[in-house]
Each structure stands twice: as C-alpha cells, then as structure tokens.
CSV table of C-alpha atoms and ligand atoms in Angstrom, one decimal:
chain,number,residue,atom,x,y,z
U,11,UNK,CA,-98.2,-128.5,-211.4
U,12,UNK,CA,-96.2,-127.0,-214.3
U,13,UNK,CA,-92.6,-127.5,-214.1
U,14,UNK,CA,-91.1,-125.6,-217.2
U,15,UNK,CA,-87.7,-125.0,-218.4
U,16,UNK,CA,-88.1,-121.8,-220.6
U,17,UNK,CA,-84.6,-121.3,-222.1
U,18,UNK,CA,-82.6,-124.2,-223.7
U,19,UNK,CA,-80.4,-124.8,-226.7
U,20,UNK,CA,-80.1,-127.6,-229.1
U,21,UNK,CA,-77.7,-129.5,-231.5
U,22,UNK,CA,-78.2,-126.5,-234.1
U,23,UNK,CA,-76.2,-124.2,-231.7
U,24,UNK,CA,-72.5,-124.5,-232.5
U,25,UNK,CA,-71.3,-123.4,-229.2
U,26,UNK,CA,-73.3,-126.2,-227.7
U,27,UNK,CA,-72.1,-129.7,-226.9
U,28,UNK,CA,-73.5,-131.1,-230.2
U,29,UNK,CA,-75.4,-133.8,-228.4
U,30,UNK,CA,-78.6,-134.4,-230.0
U,31,UNK,CA,-81.5,-132.3,-228.7
U,32,UNK,CA,-83.6,-135.8,-228.1
U,33,UNK,CA,-81.5,-136.4,-225.5
U,34,UNK,CA,-82.0,-133.0,-223.8
U,35,UNK,CA,-85.7,-133.6,-223.9
U,36,UNK,CA,-85.4,-137.2,-222.3
U,37,UNK,CA,-83.2,-135.6,-219.6
U,38,UNK,CA,-86.0,-133.0,-218.9
U,39,UNK,CA,-88.5,-135.7,-218.9
U,40,UNK,CA,-86.6,-137.7,-216.5
U,41,UNK,CA,-86.6,-134.8,-214.3
U,42,UNK,CA,-90.5,-134.3,-214.4
U,43,UNK,CA,-90.4,-131.3,-216.5
U,44,UNK,CA,-93.9,-130.8,-218.0
U,45,UNK,CA,-92.9,-127.9,-220.2
U,46,UNK,CA,-89.7,-127.4,-222.3
U,47,UNK,CA,-88.9,-124.4,-224.4
U,48,UNK,CA,-86.5,-124.9,-227.3
U,49,UNK,CA,-84.9,-121.4,-227.8
U,50,UNK,CA,-82.2,-121.7,-230.4
U,51,UNK,CA,-80.3,-118.5,-231.4
U,52,UNK,CA,-81.8,-116.6,-234.6
U,53,UNK,CA,-78.9,-116.7,-237.2
U,54,UNK,CA,-77.1,-113.3,-236.9
U,55,UNK,CA,-76.9,-111.0,-239.9
U,56,UNK,CA,-73.8,-111.5,-242.0
U,57,UNK,CA,-72.8,-107.9,-241.9
U,58,UNK,CA,-72.5,-108.2,-238.2
U,59,UNK,CA,-70.4,-111.2,-238.1
U,60,UNK,CA,-67.8,-109.4,-240.5
U,61,UNK,CA,-67.8,-106.4,-238.2
U,62,UNK,CA,-67.2,-107.8,-234.9
U,63,UNK,CA,-63.9,-108.1,-233.7
U,64,UNK,CA,-63.4,-111.9,-233.0
U,65,UNK,CA,-61.7,-114.8,-234.3
U,66,UNK,CA,-63.4,-116.8,-237.2
U,67,UNK,CA,-63.6,-119.8,-235.0
U,68,UNK,CA,-65.5,-117.9,-232.4
U,69,UNK,CA,-67.7,-115.9,-235.0
U,70,UNK,CA,-68.6,-119.4,-236.4
U,71,UNK,CA,-69.5,-120.6,-233.1
U,72,UNK,CA,-72.2,-118.0,-233.1
U,73,UNK,CA,-73.9,-119.3,-236.0
U,74,UNK,CA,-76.4,-122.0,-236.0
U,75,UNK,CA,-75.9,-125.2,-237.8
U,76,UNK,CA,-75.9,-124.3,-241.7
U,77,UNK,CA,-77.8,-121.1,-240.7
U,78,UNK,CA,-80.6,-123.3,-241.4
U,79,UNK,CA,-83.4,-122.1,-239.3
U,80,UNK,CA,-85.9,-123.9,-241.4
U,81,UNK,CA,-84.2,-127.0,-240.6
U,82,UNK,CA,-84.4,-126.2,-237.2
U,83,UNK,CA,-88.0,-125.6,-236.9
U,84,UNK,CA,-88.7,-128.8,-238.9
U,85,UNK,CA,-86.6,-131.0,-236.8
U,86,UNK,CA,-87.9,-129.3,-233.5
U,87,UNK,CA,-91.5,-130.0,-234.8
U,88,UNK,CA,-90.7,-133.7,-235.3
U,89,UNK,CA,-89.4,-133.9,-231.5
U,90,UNK,CA,-92.4,-132.0,-230.4
U,91,UNK,CA,-94.9,-134.5,-232.0
U,92,UNK,CA,-92.8,-137.4,-230.9
U,93,UNK,CA,-93.1,-136.6,-227.4
U,94,UNK,CA,-96.4,-134.9,-227.2
U,95,UNK,CA,-97.5,-137.4,-224.6
U,96,UNK,CA,-94.8,-137.2,-222.2
U,97,UNK,CA,-93.8,-133.4,-222.2
U,98,UNK,CA,-95.3,-130.2,-223.8
U,99,UNK,CA,-92.5,-128.9,-226.0
U,100,UNK,CA,-92.5,-125.4,-227.3
U,101,UNK,CA,-90.6,-124.4,-230.5
U,102,UNK,CA,-88.8,-121.2,-229.9
U,103,UNK,CA,-85.8,-118.8,-230.3
U,104,UNK,CA,-83.5,-116.6,-228.6
U,105,UNK,CA,-83.5,-113.4,-230.5
U,106,UNK,CA,-80.9,-110.7,-230.2
U,107,UNK,CA,-81.6,-107.2,-229.9
U,108,UNK,CA,-79.3,-105.5,-232.7
U,109,UNK,CA,-79.9,-101.9,-232.9
U,110,UNK,CA,-78.1,-101.6,-236.3
U,111,UNK,CA,-79.8,-104.5,-237.9
U,112,UNK,CA,-83.4,-104.0,-237.2
U,113,UNK,CA,-84.6,-104.7,-240.6
U,114,UNK,CA,-82.8,-108.0,-240.5
U,115,UNK,CA,-84.5,-108.9,-237.1
U,116,UNK,CA,-88.0,-107.7,-238.4
U,117,UNK,CA,-87.6,-109.9,-241.8
U,118,UNK,CA,-86.4,-112.9,-239.5
U,119,UNK,CA,-89.6,-112.5,-237.2
U,120,UNK,CA,-91.9,-112.0,-240.1
U,121,UNK,CA,-90.8,-115.3,-241.7
U,122,UNK,CA,-90.4,-117.3,-238.4
U,123,UNK,CA,-92.6,-115.5,-236.0
U,124,UNK,CA,-95.6,-117.6,-237.0
U,125,UNK,CA,-93.8,-120.8,-236.1
U,126,UNK,CA,-92.5,-119.7,-232.6
U,127,UNK,CA,-94.4,-120.8,-229.7
U,128,UNK,CA,-91.9,-119.0,-227.3
U,129,UNK,CA,-89.2,-116.6,-227.7
U,130,UNK,CA,-86.7,-114.7,-225.6
U,131,UNK,CA,-85.2,-111.2,-226.3
U,132,UNK,CA,-81.6,-111.0,-225.3
U,133,UNK,CA,-78.7,-108.5,-225.3
U,134,UNK,CA,-75.4,-110.1,-226.0
U,135,UNK,CA,-73.5,-107.3,-227.5
U,136,UNK,CA,-73.1,-103.7,-226.8
U,137,UNK,CA,-70.8,-100.9,-228.4
U,138,UNK,CA,-67.4,-101.0,-227.6
U,139,UNK,CA,-64.3,-99.3,-229.2
U,140,UNK,CA,-66.3,-98.4,-232.4
U,141,UNK,CA,-67.3,-102.0,-232.9
U,142,UNK,CA,-69.8,-104.3,-231.4
U,143,UNK,CA,-68.4,-105.8,-228.5
U,144,UNK,CA,-69.8,-109.1,-226.7
U,145,UNK,CA,-70.6,-108.7,-223.1
U,146,UNK,CA,-69.9,-112.4,-222.2
U,147,UNK,CA,-66.9,-113.6,-224.1
U,148,UNK,CA,-64.0,-113.6,-221.9
U,149,UNK,CA,-62.7,-111.6,-218.9
U,150,UNK,CA,-59.6,-110.5,-221.1
U,151,UNK,CA,-62.1,-109.5,-223.8
U,152,UNK,CA,-64.3,-107.3,-221.4
U,153,UNK,CA,-61.4,-105.8,-220.1
U,154,UNK,CA,-59.8,-105.0,-223.3
U,155,UNK,CA,-63.0,-104.1,-225.3
U,156,UNK,CA,-65.3,-102.7,-222.6
U,157,UNK,CA,-63.4,-101.7,-219.4
U,158,UNK,CA,-61.1,-99.7,-221.3
U,159,UNK,CA,-63.7,-98.1,-223.6
U,160,UNK,CA,-66.2,-97.3,-220.9
U,161,UNK,CA,-63.7,-96.7,-218.0
U,162,UNK,CA,-65.6,-98.3,-215.1
U,163,UNK,CA,-67.7,-101.4,-214.3
U,164,UNK,CA,-70.5,-99.1,-213.6
U,165,UNK,CA,-70.6,-97.3,-216.9
U,166,UNK,CA,-70.6,-100.9,-218.6
U,167,UNK,CA,-73.7,-101.9,-216.7
U,168,UNK,CA,-75.3,-98.3,-217.3
U,169,UNK,CA,-74.9,-99.0,-221.0
U,170,UNK,CA,-75.9,-102.6,-220.9
U,171,UNK,CA,-79.4,-101.6,-219.0
U,172,UNK,CA,-79.9,-98.8,-221.5
U,173,UNK,CA,-79.7,-101.2,-224.2
U,174,UNK,CA,-82.0,-103.4,-222.5
U,175,UNK,CA,-84.6,-100.6,-222.1
U,176,UNK,CA,-84.1,-99.7,-225.9
U,177,UNK,CA,-84.8,-103.2,-226.6
U,178,UNK,CA,-88.1,-103.3,-224.6
U,179,UNK,CA,-89.3,-100.3,-226.4
U,180,UNK,CA,-88.0,-101.3,-229.9
U,181,UNK,CA,-90.6,-101.9,-232.6
U,182,UNK,CA,-90.2,-105.5,-233.6
U,183,UNK,CA,-93.8,-106.3,-234.6
U,184,UNK,CA,-96.3,-108.7,-233.5
U,185,UNK,CA,-93.8,-111.5,-233.1
U,186,UNK,CA,-91.5,-109.6,-230.7
U,187,UNK,CA,-90.6,-111.9,-227.8
U,188,UNK,CA,-92.1,-111.0,-224.5
U,189,UNK,CA,-89.5,-112.4,-222.1
U,190,UNK,CA,-86.2,-110.8,-221.3
U,191,UNK,CA,-83.3,-113.2,-221.4
U,192,UNK,CA,-80.6,-113.4,-218.8
U,193,UNK,CA,-81.1,-109.6,-217.8
U,194,UNK,CA,-77.9,-109.3,-215.9
U,195,UNK,CA,-75.5,-111.0,-218.4
U,196,UNK,CA,-73.3,-107.8,-217.9
U,197,UNK,CA,-72.3,-109.4,-214.6
U,198,UNK,CA,-70.8,-112.6,-216.2
U,199,UNK,CA,-67.2,-111.6,-214.8
U,200,UNK,CA,-68.1,-109.7,-211.6
U,201,UNK,CA,-65.9,-111.4,-209.4
U,202,UNK,CA,-63.0,-110.3,-211.5
U,203,UNK,CA,-64.2,-106.6,-212.0
U,204,UNK,CA,-66.6,-106.0,-209.1
U,205,UNK,CA,-66.0,-108.5,-206.6
U,206,UNK,CA,-68.0,-107.1,-203.9
U,207,UNK,CA,-71.0,-107.1,-206.2
U,208,UNK,CA,-71.8,-103.5,-205.6
U,209,UNK,CA,-74.7,-102.1,-207.3
U,210,UNK,CA,-74.4,-98.2,-207.8
U,211,UNK,CA,-77.3,-96.1,-207.0
U,212,UNK,CA,-77.8,-95.1,-210.7
U,213,UNK,CA,-77.4,-98.7,-211.8
U,214,UNK,CA,-80.1,-99.8,-209.4
U,215,UNK,CA,-82.4,-97.0,-210.8
U,216,UNK,CA,-82.2,-98.0,-214.0
U,217,UNK,CA,-82.8,-101.7,-213.5
U,218,UNK,CA,-85.9,-100.8,-211.2
U,219,UNK,CA,-87.0,-98.7,-214.3
U,220,UNK,CA,-86.6,-101.7,-216.6
U,221,UNK,CA,-88.7,-103.7,-214.2
U,222,UNK,CA,-91.4,-101.1,-213.9
U,223,UNK,CA,-91.4,-101.1,-217.7
U,224,UNK,CA,-91.8,-104.8,-217.9
U,225,UNK,CA,-94.7,-105.0,-215.5
U,226,UNK,CA,-96.5,-102.3,-217.2
U,227,UNK,CA,-96.2,-104.2,-220.6
U,228,UNK,CA,-96.5,-107.7,-219.4
U,229,UNK,CA,-93.0,-108.8,-220.2
U,230,UNK,CA,-91.9,-112.1,-218.4
U,231,UNK,CA,-88.4,-112.7,-217.0
U,232,UNK,CA,-86.1,-115.4,-217.7
U,233,UNK,CA,-84.7,-116.6,-214.3
U,234,UNK,CA,-81.6,-118.1,-215.7
U,235,UNK,CA,-79.4,-120.5,-213.6
U,236,UNK,CA,-76.3,-120.5,-215.9
U,237,UNK,CA,-74.7,-117.9,-214.1
U,238,UNK,CA,-74.4,-119.9,-211.2
U,239,UNK,CA,-71.8,-122.1,-213.1
U,240,UNK,CA,-70.0,-119.2,-214.6
U,241,UNK,CA,-66.6,-119.0,-212.7
U,242,UNK,CA,-66.6,-115.4,-212.3
U,243,UNK,CA,-70.4,-114.7,-211.9
U,244,UNK,CA,-71.5,-117.2,-209.0
U,245,UNK,CA,-75.0,-116.1,-209.1
U,246,UNK,CA,-78.2,-116.5,-211.2
U,247,UNK,CA,-79.4,-113.9,-213.8
U,248,UNK,CA,-80.8,-111.7,-212.8
U,249,UNK,CA,-79.3,-111.3,-209.3
U,250,UNK,CA,-81.7,-112.5,-206.5
U,251,UNK,CA,-82.7,-108.9,-205.3
U,252,UNK,CA,-84.0,-108.2,-208.8
U,253,UNK,CA,-85.9,-111.4,-209.1
U,254,UNK,CA,-87.6,-110.4,-205.7
U,255,UNK,CA,-88.4,-106.9,-207.1
U,256,UNK,CA,-89.9,-108.4,-210.3
U,257,UNK,CA,-91.9,-110.7,-208.3
U,258,UNK,CA,-93.3,-108.0,-206.3
U,259,UNK,CA,-94.2,-106.1,-209.3
U,260,UNK,CA,-96.3,-109.2,-210.6
U,261,UNK,CA,-93.9,-110.0,-213.4
U,262,UNK,CA,-94.0,-113.6,-214.5
U,263,UNK,CA,-90.9,-115.6,-213.5
U,264,UNK,CA,-89.7,-118.3,-215.7
U,265,UNK,CA,-86.9,-120.9,-215.2
U,266,UNK,CA,-84.6,-121.1,-217.6
U,267,UNK,CA,-81.5,-123.6,-217.5
U,268,UNK,CA,-79.9,-121.9,-220.8
U,269,UNK,CA,-78.7,-125.6,-221.3
U,270,UNK,CA,-75.9,-126.0,-224.0
U,271,UNK,CA,-75.3,-129.6,-222.9
U,272,UNK,CA,-77.6,-132.4,-221.8
U,273,UNK,CA,-76.0,-132.4,-218.4
U,274,UNK,CA,-77.1,-128.6,-217.9
U,275,UNK,CA,-80.8,-129.4,-218.4
U,276,UNK,CA,-82.8,-128.7,-215.1
U,277,UNK,CA,-79.8,-127.4,-213.2
U,278,UNK,CA,-80.4,-125.5,-210.1
U,279,UNK,CA,-84.1,-125.9,-210.6
U,280,UNK,CA,-84.1,-126.1,-206.8
U,281,UNK,CA,-82.6,-122.6,-206.6
U,282,UNK,CA,-85.5,-121.4,-208.6
U,283,UNK,CA,-88.0,-123.1,-206.5
U,284,UNK,CA,-86.3,-121.6,-203.3
U,285,UNK,CA,-86.4,-118.1,-204.6
U,286,UNK,CA,-90.0,-118.4,-205.7
U,287,UNK,CA,-91.0,-119.8,-202.4
U,288,UNK,CA,-89.3,-116.9,-200.6
U,289,UNK,CA,-90.7,-114.3,-202.7
U,290,UNK,CA,-94.0,-115.5,-202.2
U,291,UNK,CA,-93.9,-115.4,-198.4
W,312,LIG,ZN1,-78.2,-115.8,-224.2
W,313,LIG,ZN1,-79.3,-118.8,-224.4
C-alpha cells in the first residue's frame, strides 16, 4: 500500500524551522510513508516582493534560501538517491499562481519543470487595497487588508475561488502542476471572521464549479492537514464537505502535511484516512 505525503517543505524555506530536510525524511520513514514529495516554494519575482505591503523581515521569509532553486534541486536529488531503498522521494515544488507575473512563472517552469516530479499550484495572494495581499498572514492583516477592502468575508471567499478558477484555466505550459494546494486557505482565520463556518450559496456554487473543472481536467486535490493546527481554522484544507464532493467526482485525493518542521511530518494522517474510508462507504 502506498502511504504518501504529497506536500512538504524543506530547510530551503526560510519560514520553516530550518531543520535539515534529511530529518523530515527520516521521520516519514519512521511513520511508514512510502512516498514523500518535497514541494518547496518557487522563488517569487523580485518585483512582486517589492510591491507587497509587508515588513522586509516577512518578505525575506517568503524567499527560499539564497533564492537558489538549482541548489535545492541538487540537494534534494542527493537525498532521493540516498534513501531510494527506503522511501520514494519526489522532488517537486509548490508554485504560486501570480496573475501579474505569468511570464516569471512560465520561465521558471520552463527551466525547472523537467526536473520536477511533483508540483502543487497554490494561491496565497489576492488583490487587496490596490496591492497584492496575503490571504494567510495574520488575522489583523486579513482584517485590514482584505475585510475592509472587500467588505465581507463572503466577498473575500468569492474572490479567492475566482482566482483559483483562473489559476486552473491559466496557460502555464506543459509543466503546469496538476494538484491544487490547500483549496480553502482563505478560511485560515474563519473562527475570527466566520465563526459559524457558514458557506453562502454563491460560495458553495463556485467551489462546486471548481471541483467540476478539476474532475474534467484531471486535477488532483491536496488534502492538507495544516489547517487543523492553525488557531483560527480548526479544520483541514479543504473543508471535509468539499473533500467528500471531490471524492464523489472521482478527483484524486492526496494527503499533504505541509510540514514546515520535523514535528509536522505525517500529522493528522489518521484524519485523512478516516475521511477517505468514510467517503469510500
Ligand atoms: Zn502553501
Ligand atoms: Zn506549502
């Protein structure tokens, strides 16, 4: 049986713990994972980093170590070889959908795509007050940059899913990722801004529309347990009802711990297993 973690970060990620990636891998082996995807963020365009309204410190944390994606691939390939008899490692990436920087992403994918064995397409930024705004920074930032701009939680969700749909339809060439990362990341602070976890009819409609599209074009879904550990989220990404619907549509579900520290590896795999078993009934 395959036990797979399809979404993890490495010591190249500056907002991760800094622990050596090898230790993440050993932890996965210890938990009997048979397949492990390394999905580090692609470096963001300089221009975007200049534009976003955050502290230099936080912007720096978005970069990968030395902005060195070559170094990342080289090092990860070595680990892949070293552990090949114990676990199948896929060297991959988590790729941001950035509508204003499509050329950057295309160029990166052209260069690195041939080396990527797995990849996720994720949305972390949407438009806010005339600038690009993170959807997952802090509740205060969410309030100031998004709630005030969009006027309601529902409008933010609608915009987030609109961008996801756009990402799905975008032209990124032959190396475009075929799995969508943390589809409901816009709910990271839901306990603060939508405590009853209400899903408005039009939001539900746009999510179903996304799932239909994913099923039609063979996208798989990152069932990401990180949300369970976020103070204001309290559930997996995407919400369980969405995972159920995805399953019914035949979309492949891939567990993702989104590990940023050794302690995160494999977390809540049981929750994933339970959902999968229930949806199979
Ligand atoms: Zn992400
Ligand atoms: Zn991630």
